[in-house]
Tab-separated table of C-alpha atoms and ligand atoms in Angstrom:
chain	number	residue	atom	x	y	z
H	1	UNK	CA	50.160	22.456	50.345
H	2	UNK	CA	50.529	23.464	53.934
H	3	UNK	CA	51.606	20.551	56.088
H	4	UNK	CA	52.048	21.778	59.697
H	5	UNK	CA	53.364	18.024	61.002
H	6	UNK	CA	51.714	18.258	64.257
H	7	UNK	CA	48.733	18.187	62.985
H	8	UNK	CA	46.390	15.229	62.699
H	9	UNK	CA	44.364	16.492	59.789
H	10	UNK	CA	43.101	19.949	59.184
H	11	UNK	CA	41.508	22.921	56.957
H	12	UNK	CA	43.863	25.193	54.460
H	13	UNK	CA	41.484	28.697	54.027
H	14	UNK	CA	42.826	30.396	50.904
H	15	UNK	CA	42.471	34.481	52.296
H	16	UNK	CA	43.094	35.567	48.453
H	17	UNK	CA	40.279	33.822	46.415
H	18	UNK	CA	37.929	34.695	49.847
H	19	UNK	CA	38.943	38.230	48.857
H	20	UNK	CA	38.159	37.541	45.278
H	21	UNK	CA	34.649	35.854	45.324
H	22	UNK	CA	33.745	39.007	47.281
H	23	UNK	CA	34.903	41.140	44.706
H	24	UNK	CA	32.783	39.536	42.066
H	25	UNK	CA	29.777	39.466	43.885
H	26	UNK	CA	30.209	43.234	44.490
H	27	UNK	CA	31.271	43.675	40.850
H	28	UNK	CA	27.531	42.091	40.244
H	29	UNK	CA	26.054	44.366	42.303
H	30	UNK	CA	26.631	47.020	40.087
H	31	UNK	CA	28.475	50.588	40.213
H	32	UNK	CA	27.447	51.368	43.743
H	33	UNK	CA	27.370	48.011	45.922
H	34	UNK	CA	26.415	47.439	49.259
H	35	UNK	CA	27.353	44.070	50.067
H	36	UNK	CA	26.838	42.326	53.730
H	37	UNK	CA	28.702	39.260	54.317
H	38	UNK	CA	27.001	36.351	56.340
H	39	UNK	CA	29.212	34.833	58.769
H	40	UNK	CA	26.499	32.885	60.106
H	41	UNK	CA	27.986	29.573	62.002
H	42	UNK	CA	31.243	31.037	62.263
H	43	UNK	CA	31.215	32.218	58.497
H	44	UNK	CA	29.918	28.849	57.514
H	45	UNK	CA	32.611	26.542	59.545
H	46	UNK	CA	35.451	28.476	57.806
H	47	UNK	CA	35.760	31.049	61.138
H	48	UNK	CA	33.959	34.017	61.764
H	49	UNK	CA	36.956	36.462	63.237
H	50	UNK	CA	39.240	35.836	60.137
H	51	UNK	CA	36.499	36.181	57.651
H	52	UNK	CA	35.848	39.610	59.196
H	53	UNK	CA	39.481	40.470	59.136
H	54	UNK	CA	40.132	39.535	55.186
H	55	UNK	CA	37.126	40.900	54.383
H	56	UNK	CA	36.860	44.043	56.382
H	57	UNK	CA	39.093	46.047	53.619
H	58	UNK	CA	37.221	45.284	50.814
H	59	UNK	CA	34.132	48.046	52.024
H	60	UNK	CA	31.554	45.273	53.447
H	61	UNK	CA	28.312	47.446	54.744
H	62	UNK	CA	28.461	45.118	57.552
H	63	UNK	CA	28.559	41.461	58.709
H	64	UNK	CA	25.259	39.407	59.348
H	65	UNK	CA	24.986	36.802	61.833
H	66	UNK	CA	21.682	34.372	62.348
H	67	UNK	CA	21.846	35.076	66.375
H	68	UNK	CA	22.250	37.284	69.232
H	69	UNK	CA	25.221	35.432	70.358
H	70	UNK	CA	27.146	35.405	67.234
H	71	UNK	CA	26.502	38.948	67.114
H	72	UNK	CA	27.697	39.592	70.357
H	73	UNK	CA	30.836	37.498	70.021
H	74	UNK	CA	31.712	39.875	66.670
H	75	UNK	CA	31.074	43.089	68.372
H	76	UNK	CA	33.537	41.721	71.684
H	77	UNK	CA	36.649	40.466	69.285
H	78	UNK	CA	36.464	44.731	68.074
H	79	UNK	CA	33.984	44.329	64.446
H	80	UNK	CA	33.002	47.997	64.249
H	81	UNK	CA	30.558	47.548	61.678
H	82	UNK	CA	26.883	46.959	61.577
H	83	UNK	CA	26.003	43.748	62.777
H	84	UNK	CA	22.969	42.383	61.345
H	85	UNK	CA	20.907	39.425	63.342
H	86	UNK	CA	18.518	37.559	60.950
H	87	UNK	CA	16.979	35.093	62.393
H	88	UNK	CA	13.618	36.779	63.428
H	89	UNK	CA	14.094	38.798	67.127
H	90	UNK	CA	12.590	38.205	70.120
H	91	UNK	CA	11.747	40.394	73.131
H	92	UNK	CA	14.049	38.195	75.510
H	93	UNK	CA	17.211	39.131	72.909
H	94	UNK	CA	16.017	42.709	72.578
H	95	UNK	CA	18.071	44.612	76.042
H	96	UNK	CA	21.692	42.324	74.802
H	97	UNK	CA	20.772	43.878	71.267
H	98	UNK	CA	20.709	47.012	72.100
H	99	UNK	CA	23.791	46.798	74.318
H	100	UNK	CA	26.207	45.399	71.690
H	101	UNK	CA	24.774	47.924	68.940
H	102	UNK	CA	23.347	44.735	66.875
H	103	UNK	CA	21.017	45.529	64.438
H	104	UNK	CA	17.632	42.880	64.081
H	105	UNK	CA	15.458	41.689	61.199
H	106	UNK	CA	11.662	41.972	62.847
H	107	UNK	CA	8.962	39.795	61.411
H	108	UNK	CA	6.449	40.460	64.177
H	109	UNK	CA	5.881	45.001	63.747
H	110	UNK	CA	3.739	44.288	66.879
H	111	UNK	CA	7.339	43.669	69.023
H	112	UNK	CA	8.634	47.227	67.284
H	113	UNK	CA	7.215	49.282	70.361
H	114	UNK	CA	8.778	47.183	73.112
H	115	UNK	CA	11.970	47.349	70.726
H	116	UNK	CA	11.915	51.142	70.650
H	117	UNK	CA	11.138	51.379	74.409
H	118	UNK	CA	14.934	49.044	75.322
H	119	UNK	CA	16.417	51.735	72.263
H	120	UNK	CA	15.413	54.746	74.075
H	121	UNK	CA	16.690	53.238	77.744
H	122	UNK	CA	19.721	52.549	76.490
H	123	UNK	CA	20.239	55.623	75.337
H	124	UNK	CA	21.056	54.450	71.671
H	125	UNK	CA	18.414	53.907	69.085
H	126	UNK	CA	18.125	49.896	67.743
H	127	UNK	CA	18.816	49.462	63.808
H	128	UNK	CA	15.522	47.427	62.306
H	129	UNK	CA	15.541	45.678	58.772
H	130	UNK	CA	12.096	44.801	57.975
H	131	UNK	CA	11.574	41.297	56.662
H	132	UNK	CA	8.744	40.652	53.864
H	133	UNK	CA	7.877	37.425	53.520
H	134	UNK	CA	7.411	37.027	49.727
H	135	UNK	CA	7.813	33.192	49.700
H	136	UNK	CA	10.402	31.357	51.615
H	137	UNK	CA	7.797	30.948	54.868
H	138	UNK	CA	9.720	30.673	57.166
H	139	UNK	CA	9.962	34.773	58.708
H	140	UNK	CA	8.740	38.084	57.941
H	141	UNK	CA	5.855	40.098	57.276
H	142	UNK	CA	3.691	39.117	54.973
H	143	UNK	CA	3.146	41.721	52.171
H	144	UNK	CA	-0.802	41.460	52.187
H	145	UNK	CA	-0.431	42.063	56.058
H	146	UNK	CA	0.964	45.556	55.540
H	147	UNK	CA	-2.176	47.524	55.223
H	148	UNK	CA	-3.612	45.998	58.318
H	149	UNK	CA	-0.050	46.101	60.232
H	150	UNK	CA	0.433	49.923	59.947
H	151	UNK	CA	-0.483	51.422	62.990
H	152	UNK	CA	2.071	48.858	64.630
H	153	UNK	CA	4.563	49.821	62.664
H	154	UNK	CA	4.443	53.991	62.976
H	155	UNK	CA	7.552	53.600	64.932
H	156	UNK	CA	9.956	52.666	62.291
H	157	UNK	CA	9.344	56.450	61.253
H	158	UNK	CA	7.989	57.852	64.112
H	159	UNK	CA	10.131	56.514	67.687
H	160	UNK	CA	13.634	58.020	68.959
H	161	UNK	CA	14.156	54.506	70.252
H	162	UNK	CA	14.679	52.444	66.639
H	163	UNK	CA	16.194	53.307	63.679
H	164	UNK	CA	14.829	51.898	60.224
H	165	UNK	CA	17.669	50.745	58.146
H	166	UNK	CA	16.558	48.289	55.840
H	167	UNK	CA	13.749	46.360	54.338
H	168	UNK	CA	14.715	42.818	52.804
H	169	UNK	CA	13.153	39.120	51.564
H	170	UNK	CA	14.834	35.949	51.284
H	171	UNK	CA	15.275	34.277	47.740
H	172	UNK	CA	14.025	30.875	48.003
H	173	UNK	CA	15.155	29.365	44.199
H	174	UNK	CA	17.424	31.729	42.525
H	175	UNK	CA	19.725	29.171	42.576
H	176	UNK	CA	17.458	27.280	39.682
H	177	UNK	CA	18.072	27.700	36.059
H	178	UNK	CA	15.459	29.706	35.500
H	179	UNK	CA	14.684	30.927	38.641
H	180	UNK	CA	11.284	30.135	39.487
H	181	UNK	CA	9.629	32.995	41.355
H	182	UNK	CA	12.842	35.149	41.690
H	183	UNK	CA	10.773	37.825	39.888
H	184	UNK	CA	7.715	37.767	41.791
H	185	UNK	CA	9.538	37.556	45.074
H	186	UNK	CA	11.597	40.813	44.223
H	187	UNK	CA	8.095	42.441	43.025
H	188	UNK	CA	6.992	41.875	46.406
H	189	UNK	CA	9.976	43.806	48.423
H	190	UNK	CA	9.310	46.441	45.808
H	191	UNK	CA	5.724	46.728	46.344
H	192	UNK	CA	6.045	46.692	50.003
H	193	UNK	CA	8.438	49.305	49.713
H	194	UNK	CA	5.869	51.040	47.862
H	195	UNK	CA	3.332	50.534	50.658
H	196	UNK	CA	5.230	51.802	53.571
H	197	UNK	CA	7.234	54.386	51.946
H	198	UNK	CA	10.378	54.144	53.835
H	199	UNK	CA	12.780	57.486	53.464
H	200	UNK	CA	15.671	57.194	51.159
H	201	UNK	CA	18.135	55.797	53.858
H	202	UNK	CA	16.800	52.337	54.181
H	203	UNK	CA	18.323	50.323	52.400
H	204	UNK	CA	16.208	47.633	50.528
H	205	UNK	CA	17.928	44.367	49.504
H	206	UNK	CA	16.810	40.532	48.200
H	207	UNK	CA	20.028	39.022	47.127
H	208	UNK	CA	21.625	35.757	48.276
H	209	UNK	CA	24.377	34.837	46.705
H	210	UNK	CA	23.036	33.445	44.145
H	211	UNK	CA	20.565	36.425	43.704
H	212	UNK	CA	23.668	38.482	43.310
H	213	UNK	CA	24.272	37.414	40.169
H	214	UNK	CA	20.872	36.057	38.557
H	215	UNK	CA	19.752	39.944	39.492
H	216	UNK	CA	22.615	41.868	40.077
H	217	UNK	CA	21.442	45.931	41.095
H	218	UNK	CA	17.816	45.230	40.654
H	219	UNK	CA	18.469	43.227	44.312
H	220	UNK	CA	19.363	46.545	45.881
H	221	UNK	CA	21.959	45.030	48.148
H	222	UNK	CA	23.393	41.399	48.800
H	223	UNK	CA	23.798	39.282	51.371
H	224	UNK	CA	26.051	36.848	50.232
H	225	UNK	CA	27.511	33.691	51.873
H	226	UNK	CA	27.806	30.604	50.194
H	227	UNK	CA	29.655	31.688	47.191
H	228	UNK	CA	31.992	33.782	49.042
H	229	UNK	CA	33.661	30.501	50.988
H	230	UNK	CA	33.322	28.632	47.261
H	231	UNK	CA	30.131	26.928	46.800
H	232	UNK	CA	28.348	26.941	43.784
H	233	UNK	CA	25.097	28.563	43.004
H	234	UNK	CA	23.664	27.626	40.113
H	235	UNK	CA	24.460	25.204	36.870
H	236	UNK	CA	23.984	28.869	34.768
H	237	UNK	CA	26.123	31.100	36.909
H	238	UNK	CA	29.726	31.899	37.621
H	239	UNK	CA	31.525	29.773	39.345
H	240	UNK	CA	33.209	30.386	42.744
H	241	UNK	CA	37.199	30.403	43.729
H	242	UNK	CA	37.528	26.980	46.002
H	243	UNK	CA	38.256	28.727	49.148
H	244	UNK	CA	38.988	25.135	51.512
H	245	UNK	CA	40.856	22.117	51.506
H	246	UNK	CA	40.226	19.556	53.656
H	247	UNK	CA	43.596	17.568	54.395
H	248	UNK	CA	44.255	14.527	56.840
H	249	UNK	CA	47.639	12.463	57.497
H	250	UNK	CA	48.327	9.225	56.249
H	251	UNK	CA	48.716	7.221	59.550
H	252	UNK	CA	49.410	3.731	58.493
H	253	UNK	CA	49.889	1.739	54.952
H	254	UNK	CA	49.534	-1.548	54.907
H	255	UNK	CA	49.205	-4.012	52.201
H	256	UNK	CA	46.023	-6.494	52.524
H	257	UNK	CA	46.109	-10.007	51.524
H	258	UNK	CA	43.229	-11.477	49.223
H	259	UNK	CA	40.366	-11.943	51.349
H	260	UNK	CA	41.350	-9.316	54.201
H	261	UNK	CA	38.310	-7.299	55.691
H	262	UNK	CA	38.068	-3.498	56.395
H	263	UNK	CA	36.210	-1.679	58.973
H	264	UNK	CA	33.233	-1.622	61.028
H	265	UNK	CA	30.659	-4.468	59.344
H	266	UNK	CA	33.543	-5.187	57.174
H	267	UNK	CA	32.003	-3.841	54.492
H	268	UNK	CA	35.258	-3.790	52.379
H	269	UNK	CA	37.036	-7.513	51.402
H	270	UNK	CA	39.915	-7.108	49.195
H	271	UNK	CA	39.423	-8.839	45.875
H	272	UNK	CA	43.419	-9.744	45.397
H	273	UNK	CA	46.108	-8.157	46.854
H	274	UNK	CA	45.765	-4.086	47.548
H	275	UNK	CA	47.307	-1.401	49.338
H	276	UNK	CA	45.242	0.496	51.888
H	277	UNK	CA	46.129	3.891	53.558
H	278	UNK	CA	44.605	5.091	56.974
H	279	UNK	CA	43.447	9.084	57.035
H	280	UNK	CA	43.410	10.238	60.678
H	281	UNK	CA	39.889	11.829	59.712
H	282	UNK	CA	36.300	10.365	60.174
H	283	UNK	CA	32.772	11.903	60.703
H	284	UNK	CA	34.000	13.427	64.227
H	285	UNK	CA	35.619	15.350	61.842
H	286	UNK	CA	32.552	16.313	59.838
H	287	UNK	CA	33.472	13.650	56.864
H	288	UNK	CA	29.725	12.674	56.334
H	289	UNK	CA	29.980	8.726	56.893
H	290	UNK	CA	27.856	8.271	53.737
H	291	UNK	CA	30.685	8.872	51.964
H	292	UNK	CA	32.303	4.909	53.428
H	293	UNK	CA	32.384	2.829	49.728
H	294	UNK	CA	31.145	5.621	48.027
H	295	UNK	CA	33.323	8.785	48.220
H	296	UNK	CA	36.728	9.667	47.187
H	297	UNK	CA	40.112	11.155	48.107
H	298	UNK	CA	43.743	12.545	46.707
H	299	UNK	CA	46.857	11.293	47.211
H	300	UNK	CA	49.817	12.217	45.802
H	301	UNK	CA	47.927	13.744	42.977
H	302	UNK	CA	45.729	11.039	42.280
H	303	UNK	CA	42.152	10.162	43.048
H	304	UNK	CA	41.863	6.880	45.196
H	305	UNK	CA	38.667	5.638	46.670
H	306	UNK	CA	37.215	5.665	50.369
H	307	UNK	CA	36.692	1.794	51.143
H	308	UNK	CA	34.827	0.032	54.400
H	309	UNK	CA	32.970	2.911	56.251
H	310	UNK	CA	34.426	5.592	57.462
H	311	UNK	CA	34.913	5.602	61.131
H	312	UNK	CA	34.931	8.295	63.791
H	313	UNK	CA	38.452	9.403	64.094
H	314	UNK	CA	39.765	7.683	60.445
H	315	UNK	CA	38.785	6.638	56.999
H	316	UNK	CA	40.795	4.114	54.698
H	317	UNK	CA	41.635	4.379	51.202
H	318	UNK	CA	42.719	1.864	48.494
H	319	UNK	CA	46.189	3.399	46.733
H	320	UNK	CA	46.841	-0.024	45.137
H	321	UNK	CA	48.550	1.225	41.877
H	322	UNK	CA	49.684	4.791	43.442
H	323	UNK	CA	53.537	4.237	44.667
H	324	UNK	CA	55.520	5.904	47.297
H	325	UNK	CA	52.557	6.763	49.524
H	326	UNK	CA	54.242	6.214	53.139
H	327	UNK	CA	52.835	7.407	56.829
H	328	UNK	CA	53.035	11.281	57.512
H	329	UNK	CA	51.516	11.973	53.731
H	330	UNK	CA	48.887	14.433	53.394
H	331	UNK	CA	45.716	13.494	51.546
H	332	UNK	CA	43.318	15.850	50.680
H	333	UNK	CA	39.084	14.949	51.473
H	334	UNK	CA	38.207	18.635	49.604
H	335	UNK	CA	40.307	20.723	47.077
H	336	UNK	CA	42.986	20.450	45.041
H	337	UNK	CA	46.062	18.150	44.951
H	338	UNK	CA	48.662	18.893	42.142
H	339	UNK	CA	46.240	18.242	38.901
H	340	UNK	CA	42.940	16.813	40.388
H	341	UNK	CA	40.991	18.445	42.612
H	342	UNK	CA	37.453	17.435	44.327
H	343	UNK	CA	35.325	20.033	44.205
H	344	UNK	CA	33.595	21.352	47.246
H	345	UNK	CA	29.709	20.636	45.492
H	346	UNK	CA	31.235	17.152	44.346
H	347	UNK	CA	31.903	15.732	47.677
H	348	UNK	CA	28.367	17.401	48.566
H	349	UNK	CA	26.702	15.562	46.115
H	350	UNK	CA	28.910	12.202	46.604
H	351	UNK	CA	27.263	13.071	50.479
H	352	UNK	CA	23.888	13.683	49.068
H	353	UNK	CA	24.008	16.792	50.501
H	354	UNK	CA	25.063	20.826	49.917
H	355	UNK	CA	27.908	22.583	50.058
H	356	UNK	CA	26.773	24.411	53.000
H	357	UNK	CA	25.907	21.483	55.410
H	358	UNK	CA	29.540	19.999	54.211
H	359	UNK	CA	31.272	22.897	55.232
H	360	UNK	CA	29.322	23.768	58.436
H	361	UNK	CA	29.661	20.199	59.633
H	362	UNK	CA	33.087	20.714	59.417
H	363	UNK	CA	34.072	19.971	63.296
H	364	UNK	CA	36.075	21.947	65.840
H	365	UNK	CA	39.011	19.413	65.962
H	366	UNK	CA	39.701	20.380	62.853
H	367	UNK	CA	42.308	23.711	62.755
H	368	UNK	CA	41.434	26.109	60.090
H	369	UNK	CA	44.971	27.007	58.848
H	370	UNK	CA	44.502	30.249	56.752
H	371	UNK	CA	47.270	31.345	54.176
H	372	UNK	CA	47.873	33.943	52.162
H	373	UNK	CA	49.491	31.830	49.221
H	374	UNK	CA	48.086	31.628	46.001
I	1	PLP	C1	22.120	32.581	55.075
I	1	PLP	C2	21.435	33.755	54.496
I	1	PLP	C3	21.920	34.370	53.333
I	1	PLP	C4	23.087	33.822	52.536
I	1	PLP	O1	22.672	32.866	51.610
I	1	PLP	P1	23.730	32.162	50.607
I	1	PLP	O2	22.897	31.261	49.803
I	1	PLP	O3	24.713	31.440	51.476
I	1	PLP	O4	24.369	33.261	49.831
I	1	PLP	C5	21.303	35.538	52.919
I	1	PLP	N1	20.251	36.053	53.591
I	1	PLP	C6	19.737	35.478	54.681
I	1	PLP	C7	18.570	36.090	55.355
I	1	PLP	C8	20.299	34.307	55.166
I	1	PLP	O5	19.783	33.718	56.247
C-alpha cells in the first residue's frame, strides 16, 4: 500500500489493471477493435491526463469527452488523437471546436450547415458523429426523423467544411440481465445506417461498456468508461480489475467509556467500552455521508464499521477487538487491504448509489497517487 506520510488521505490508481480492463474490452470487440475511451469528468474522477498517458499505447481510436472544455484541455496538455465531444453541440461551441480539432456528436442536422461554414473558415474540416436516438431520450436524431431530415443533412456527404466520421446510439439497459431493448436499440443504428448510407469510413458504434461485452463486434465500436476504471456492469458479465483505493490516515485513537457519544447529533453511544479511530476523510472528500452508521472500512486487514455520521473533513470507526491500530495508520474507504477488500459497487450500494457517482464525487483534495505496482 502506498503511504506517502504527508498526506492526509488520498487515491492509489493501479496503471496496470487500467491497462488490462482496456484490453478485455478490446478483446470483446472482436479481431479488429476500435475502442474510444471516455474520460469524461476527468476520466471519471480518476484524472483525465494520466488516463490518456497509460492508455495511449494500447491503440485507443481516440478519447471522448462530454464538453468543449474538456476537449480543449486534452488537446492543450499534447493528446494527438481524435477528441470526441458527446454531449450534443451547440453553435456557440462550434468556432473553439474547430480550433482545437475536436470532433462533435450533432443531434440537431439543421446546425450541420452553420458547422460546415466555421470548418471551411478555419481552414480545417470539423469531424461529425451522428447521434440516433434509439431510446435513451435524452440526444440525437430520431430514426423516424431521417426521411424528413435529409435535405439538412446533404452536408455530411456533400460540404468541404465537415467531415462524417461516425454514426452512434447510446445503450440505455445493457447493463440488465437480459438486456431489455439492447437489440432493438442496435437495430435502430443499423437501420439508420441503412437510411443514410454513409461511405465505408464512418465508423458506426453502440457500445458502452457494458455493451462491449453483452454484444461484442455486432456494436461496431465501443465507447467504454465505467469498466475501464473498475466498475461493474452487469450481475452476468465479466468482472472488472479494481482500479482505486481510497485510503485516509488514522488521526487519533481513543478509547470511549460506556455511555460516550460520537459526532454530529450523536448518533453513536458506545454500548460498553470500545475503541474508536478518527479517518482524516469526510464527504468534502466525496465519502457520501449516507454511509455515517451504515458503511464500512479496513484497517489493518480487517473490516470495522463507520459509526456517528461522517463529518466533513473525518469519519470515525469502531476497531474495538482489532489491536495495534495507532495514529499515522492507513485505512482504506475503497479497495483492498491485505485479505478483505470493499469493492468499488459495494460501497456504491452501501451509498445507495453507482459506481460512477462514487468515483466522480471523489473531491479535488484528494491526490490521485498512480503506481505502477501490481
Ligand atoms: C459516458 C458515456 C459512455 C460510457 O458509458 P459507461 O457505462 O461508463 O461505459 C459511452 N457513450 C456515451 C455517449 C457516454 O456519454
Amino acid at each position: 500500500m502506498q503511504s506517502p506520510l504527508r498526506t492526509r488521505a488520498w487515491i492509489d490508481v493501479r496503471a496496470p489493471a487500467l491497462r488490462r480492463n482496456f484490453r478485455r474490452v478490446a478483446e470483446a470487440m472482436g479481431p479488429d477493435p476500435w475502442v474510444l475511451p471516455m474520460v469524461k469528468a476527468d476520466a471519471y474522477g480518476l484524472g483525465a491526463p494520466e488516463v490518456v498517458r497509460v492508455l495511449r499505447a494500447e491503440g485507443p481510436a481516440g478519447w471522448g469527452v462530454a464538453t468543449v472544455e474538456e476537449g480543449v484541455a486534452l488537446r492543450q496538455g499534447g493528446a494527438s488523437e481524435p477528441i470526441v465531444v458527446f454531449t450534443p453541440a451547440l453553435p456557440a461551441d462550434f468556432e473553439r471546436v474547430a480550433a482545437h480539432d475536436l470532433e462533435v456528436a450533432v443531434s440537431d442536422p439543421r446546425l450541420l450547415d452553420r458547422l460546415s461554414a466555421v470548418g471551411r473558415a478555419c481552414g480545417r474540416p470539423v469531424g461529425v458523429h451522428l447521434e440516433v436516438d434509439t431510446g435513451m431520450g435524452r440526444a440525437g436524431v430520431r430514426p423516424e426523423q431521417l426521411d424528413a431530415l435529409a435535405g439538412a443533412l446533404r452536408p455530411l456527404r456533400e460540404s468541404d467544411g465537415l467531415r462524417w466520421v461516425g454514426m452512434f446510439t447510446h445503450l440505455h439497459s445493457a447493463d440488465e440481465a437480459g438486456g431489455p431493448g439492447v437489440g432493438a436499440q442496435l437495430e435502430g443504428l443499423r437501420s439508420a445506417a441503412r437510411a443514410l448510407e454513409p461511405p465505408p469510413s464512418v465508423r458506426v458504434h453502440a457500445a458502452n461498456s457494458a455493451g462491449a461485452f453483452r454484444l461484442g463486434a455486432e456494436a461496431g465500436g465501443a465507447r467504454p468508461g465505467i469498466f475501464l476504471y473498475g466498475g461493474r456492469v452487469g450481475p452476468d458479465q465479466p468482472e472488472p480489475e479494481a482500479v482505486v483505493a481510497v485510503r485516509a490516515r488514522v488521526v487519533r485513537v481513543v478509547d470511549a467509556a460506556p455511555g460516550a457519544t460520537l459526532g454530529y447529533g450523536a448518533t453513536h453511544r458506545a454500548d460498553g467500552p470500545e475503541r474508536w479511530a478518527t479517518l482524516a476523510i469526510g464527504y468534502g472528500d466525496g465519502l457520501p455521508r449516507v454511509l455515517g452508521n451504515r458503511g464500512e472500512a479496513l484497517i489493518a486487514g480487517r473490516r470495522v464499521p463507520i459509526i456517528g455520521r461522517v463529518s466533513m473533513d473525518v469519519t470515525v470507526v469502531n476497531i474495538s477487538g482489532v489491536p495495534g491500530v495507532e495514529a499515522g495508520n492507513a485505512a482504506t474507504l475503497v479497495g483492498r487491504d491485505g485479505g478483505e477488500e470493499l469493492l468499488l459497487d459495494e460501497v456504491a450500494e452501501a451509498a445507495g448509489t453507482i459506481s460512477y457517482e462514487i468515483l466522480t464525487g471523489l473531491a479535488p483534495r484528494l491526490p490521485r497517487i498512480w503506481t505502477e505496482a501490481e
